[in-house]
mmCIF file of C-alpha atoms in Angstrom:
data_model
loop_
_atom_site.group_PDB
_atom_site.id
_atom_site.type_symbol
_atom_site.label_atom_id
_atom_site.label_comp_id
_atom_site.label_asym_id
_atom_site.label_seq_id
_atom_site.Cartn_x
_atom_site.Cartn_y
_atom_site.Cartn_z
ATOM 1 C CA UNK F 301 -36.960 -51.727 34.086
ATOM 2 C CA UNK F 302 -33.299 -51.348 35.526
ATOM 3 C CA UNK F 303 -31.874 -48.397 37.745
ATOM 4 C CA UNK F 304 -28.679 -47.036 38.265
ATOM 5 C CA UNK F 305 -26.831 -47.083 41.520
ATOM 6 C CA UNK F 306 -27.739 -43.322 42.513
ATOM 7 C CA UNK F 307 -25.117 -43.146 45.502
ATOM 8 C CA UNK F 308 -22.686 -43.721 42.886
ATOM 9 C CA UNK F 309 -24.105 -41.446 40.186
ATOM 10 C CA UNK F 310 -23.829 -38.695 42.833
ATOM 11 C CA UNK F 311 -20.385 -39.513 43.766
ATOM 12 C CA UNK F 312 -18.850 -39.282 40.215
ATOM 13 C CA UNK F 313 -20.641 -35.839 39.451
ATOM 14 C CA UNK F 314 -19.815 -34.130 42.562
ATOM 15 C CA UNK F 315 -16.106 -35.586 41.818
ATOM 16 C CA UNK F 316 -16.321 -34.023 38.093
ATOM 17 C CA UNK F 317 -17.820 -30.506 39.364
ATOM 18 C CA UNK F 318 -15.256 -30.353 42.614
ATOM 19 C CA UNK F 319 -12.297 -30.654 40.129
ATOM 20 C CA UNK F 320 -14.058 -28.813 37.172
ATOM 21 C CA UNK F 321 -13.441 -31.734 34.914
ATOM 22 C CA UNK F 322 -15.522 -33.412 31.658
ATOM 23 C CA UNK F 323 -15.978 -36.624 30.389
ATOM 24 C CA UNK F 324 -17.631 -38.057 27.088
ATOM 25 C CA UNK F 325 -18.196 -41.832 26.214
ATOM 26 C CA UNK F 326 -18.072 -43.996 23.592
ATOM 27 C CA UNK F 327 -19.972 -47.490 23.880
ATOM 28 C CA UNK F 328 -20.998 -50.043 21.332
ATOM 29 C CA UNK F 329 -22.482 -53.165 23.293
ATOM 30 C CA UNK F 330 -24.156 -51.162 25.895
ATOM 31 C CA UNK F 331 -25.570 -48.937 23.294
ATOM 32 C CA UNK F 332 -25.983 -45.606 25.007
ATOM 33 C CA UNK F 333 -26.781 -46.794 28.630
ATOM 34 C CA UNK F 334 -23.518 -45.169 29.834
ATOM 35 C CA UNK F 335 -24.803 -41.945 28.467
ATOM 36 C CA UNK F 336 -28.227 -42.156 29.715
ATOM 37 C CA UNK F 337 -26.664 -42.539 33.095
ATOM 38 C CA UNK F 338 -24.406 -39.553 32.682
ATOM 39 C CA UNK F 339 -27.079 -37.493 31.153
ATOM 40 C CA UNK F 340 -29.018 -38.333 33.837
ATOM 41 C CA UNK F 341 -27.253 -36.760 36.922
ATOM 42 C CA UNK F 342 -27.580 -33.215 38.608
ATOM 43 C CA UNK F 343 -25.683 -30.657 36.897
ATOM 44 C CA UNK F 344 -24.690 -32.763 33.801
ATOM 45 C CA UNK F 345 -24.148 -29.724 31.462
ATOM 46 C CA UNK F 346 -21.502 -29.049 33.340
ATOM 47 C CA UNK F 347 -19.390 -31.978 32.974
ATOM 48 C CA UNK F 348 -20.866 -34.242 30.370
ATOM 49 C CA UNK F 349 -19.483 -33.355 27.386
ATOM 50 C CA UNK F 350 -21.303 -36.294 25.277
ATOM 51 C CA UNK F 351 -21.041 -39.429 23.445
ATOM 52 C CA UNK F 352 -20.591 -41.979 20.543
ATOM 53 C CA UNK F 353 -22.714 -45.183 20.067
ATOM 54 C CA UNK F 354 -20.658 -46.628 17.175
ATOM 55 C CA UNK F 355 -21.646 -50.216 16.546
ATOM 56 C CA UNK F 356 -20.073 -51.897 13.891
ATOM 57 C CA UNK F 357 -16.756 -51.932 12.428
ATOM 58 C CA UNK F 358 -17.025 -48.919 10.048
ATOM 59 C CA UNK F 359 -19.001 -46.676 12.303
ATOM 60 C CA UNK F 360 -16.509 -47.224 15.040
ATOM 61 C CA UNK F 361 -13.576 -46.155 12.403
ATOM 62 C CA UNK F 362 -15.378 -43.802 10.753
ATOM 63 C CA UNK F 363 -16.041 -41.742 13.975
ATOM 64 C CA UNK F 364 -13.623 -42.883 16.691
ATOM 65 C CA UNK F 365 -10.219 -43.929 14.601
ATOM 66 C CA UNK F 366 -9.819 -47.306 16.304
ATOM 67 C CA UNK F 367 -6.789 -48.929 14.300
ATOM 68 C CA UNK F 368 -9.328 -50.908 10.977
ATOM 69 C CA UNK F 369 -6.462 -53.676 10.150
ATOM 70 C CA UNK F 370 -6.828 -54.610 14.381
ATOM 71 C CA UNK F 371 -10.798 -54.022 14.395
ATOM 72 C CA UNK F 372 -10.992 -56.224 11.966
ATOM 73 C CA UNK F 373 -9.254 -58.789 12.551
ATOM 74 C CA UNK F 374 -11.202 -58.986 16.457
ATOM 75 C CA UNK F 375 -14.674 -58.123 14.787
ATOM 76 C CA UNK F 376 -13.635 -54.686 16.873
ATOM 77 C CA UNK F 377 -13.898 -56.464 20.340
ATOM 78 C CA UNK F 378 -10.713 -56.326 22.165
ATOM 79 C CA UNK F 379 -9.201 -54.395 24.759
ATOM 80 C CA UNK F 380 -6.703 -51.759 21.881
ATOM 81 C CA UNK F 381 -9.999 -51.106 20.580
ATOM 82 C CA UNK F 382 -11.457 -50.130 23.794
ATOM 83 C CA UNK F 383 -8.478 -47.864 24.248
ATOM 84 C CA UNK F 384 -8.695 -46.489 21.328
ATOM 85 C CA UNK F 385 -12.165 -45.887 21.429
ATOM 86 C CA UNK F 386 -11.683 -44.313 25.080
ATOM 87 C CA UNK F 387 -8.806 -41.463 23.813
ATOM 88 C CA UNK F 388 -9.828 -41.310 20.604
ATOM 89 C CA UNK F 389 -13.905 -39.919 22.465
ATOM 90 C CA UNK F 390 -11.721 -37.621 24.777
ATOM 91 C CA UNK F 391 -10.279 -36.020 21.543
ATOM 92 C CA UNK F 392 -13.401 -35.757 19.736
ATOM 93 C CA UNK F 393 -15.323 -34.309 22.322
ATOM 94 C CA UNK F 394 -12.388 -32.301 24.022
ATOM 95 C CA UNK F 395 -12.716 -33.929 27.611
ATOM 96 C CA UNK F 396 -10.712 -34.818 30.159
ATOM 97 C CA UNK F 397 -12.026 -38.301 31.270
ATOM 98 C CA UNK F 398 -13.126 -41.059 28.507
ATOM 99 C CA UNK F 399 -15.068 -44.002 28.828
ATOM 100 C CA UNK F 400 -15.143 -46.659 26.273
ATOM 101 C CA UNK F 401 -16.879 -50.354 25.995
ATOM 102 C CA UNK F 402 -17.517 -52.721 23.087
ATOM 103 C CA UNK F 403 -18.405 -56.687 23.537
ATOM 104 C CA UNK F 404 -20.651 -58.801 23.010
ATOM 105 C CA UNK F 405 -24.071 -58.797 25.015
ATOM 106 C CA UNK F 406 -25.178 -62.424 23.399
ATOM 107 C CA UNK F 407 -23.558 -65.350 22.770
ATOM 108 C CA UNK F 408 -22.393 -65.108 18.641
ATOM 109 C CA UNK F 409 -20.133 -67.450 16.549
ATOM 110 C CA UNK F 410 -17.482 -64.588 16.518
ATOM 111 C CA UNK F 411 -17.206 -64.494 20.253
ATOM 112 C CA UNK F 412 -16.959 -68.245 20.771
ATOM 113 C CA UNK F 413 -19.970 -68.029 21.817
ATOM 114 C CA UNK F 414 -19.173 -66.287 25.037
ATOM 115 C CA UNK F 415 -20.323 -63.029 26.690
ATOM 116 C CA UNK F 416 -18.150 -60.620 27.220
ATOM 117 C CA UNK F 417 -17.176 -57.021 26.993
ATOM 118 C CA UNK F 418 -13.710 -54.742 27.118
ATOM 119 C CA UNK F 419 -14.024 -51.468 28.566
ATOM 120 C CA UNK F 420 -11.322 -48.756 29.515
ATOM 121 C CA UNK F 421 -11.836 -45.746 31.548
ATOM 122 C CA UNK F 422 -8.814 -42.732 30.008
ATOM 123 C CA UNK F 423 -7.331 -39.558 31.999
ATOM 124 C CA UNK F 424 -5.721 -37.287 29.882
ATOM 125 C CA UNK F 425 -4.616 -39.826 27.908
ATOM 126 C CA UNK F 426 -3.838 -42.042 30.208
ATOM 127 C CA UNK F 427 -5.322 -45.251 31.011
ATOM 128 C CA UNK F 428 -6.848 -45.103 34.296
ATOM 129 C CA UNK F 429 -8.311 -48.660 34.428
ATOM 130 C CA UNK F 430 -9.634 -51.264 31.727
ATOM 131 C CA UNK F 431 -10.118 -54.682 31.701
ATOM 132 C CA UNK F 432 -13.274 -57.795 30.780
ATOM 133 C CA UNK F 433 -16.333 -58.200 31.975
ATOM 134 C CA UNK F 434 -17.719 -61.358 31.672
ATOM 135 C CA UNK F 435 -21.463 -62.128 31.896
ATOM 136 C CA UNK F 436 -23.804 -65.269 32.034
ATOM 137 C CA UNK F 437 -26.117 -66.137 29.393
ATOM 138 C CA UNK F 438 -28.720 -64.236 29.594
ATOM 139 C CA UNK F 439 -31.323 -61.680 28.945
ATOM 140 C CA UNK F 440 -29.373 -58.991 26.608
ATOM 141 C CA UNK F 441 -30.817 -55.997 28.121
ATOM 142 C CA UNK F 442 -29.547 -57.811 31.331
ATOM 143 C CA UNK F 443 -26.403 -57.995 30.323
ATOM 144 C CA UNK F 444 -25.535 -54.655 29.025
ATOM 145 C CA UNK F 445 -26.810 -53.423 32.240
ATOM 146 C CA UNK F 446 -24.097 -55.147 33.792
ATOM 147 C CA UNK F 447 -21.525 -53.964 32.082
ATOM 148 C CA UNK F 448 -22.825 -50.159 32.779
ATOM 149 C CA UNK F 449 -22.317 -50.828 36.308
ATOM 150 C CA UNK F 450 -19.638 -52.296 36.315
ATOM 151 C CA UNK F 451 -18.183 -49.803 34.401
ATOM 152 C CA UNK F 452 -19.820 -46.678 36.421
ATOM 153 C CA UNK F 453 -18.642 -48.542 39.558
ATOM 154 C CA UNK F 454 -14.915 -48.195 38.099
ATOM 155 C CA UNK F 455 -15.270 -44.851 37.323
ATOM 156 C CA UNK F 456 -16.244 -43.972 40.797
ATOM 157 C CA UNK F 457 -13.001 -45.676 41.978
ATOM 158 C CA UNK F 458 -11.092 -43.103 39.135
ATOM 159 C CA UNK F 459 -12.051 -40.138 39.477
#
């Protein structure tokens, strides 16, 4: 159905083995694409530590911390919750890089019915890059495909 860019698939894991670094993800919105496409790439044992696919409110609490007074209050789509979500997955899983999304991949009353997502990319703790993607109305699957890229393509950058 969809494929990932390969050229930059291979780029971040030859970045991650040449420096002997991990990552781990946590996603909601694109539920698990990220880590199919890290899963995916040559010699992902040794740097893909794993991931989270938390997606509602408790679940995201319950198993990556995110701040429940602030998750609530955004129906847990904002960038402090991607944030959160990105350390918080670097703790968890003990790596150095973290990726984190959560959004919206249809059009809901709760999003003013817009399409959007927040994702952050984390370094040691550090917030490497974050930021919105914002997506036409469209197919879901689509959409969340997007925001994978998107957010693969940023990683590249990162690392």
């Amino acid at each position: 159905m969809f494929e990932f860019d390969q050229k930059i698939l291979s780029t971040i894991a030859k970045r991650l083995l040449a420096k002997k670094q991990t990552i781990s993800v946590a996603e909601s919105v694109t539920s698990g694409l990220l880590q199919f496409a890290l899963a995916s790439m040559e010699n992902a044992v040794n740097f893909y530590q794993g991931g989270v696919t938390a997606y509602n409110i408790a679940q995201k609490f319950k198993h990556l911390t995110v701040e429940p007074l602030h998750a609530l209050s955004v129906n847990c789509v904002s960038a402090k919750v991607a944030v959160e979500m990105a350390k918080n997955v670097c703790q968890k899983f003990t790596s150095d890089w973290g990726i984190a999304v959560t959004g919206y991949a249809t059009p809901v009353p709760e999003s003013g019915n817009k399409v959007f997502a927040y994702y952050c990319i984390v370094y040691k703790d550090k917030v490497k890059s974050k930021g919105k993607i914002l997506s036409g109305k469209q197919e879901p699957a689509r959409v969340q495909m997007r925001y994978a890229t998107v957010i693969l393509q940023q990683l590249s950058r990162q690392i």
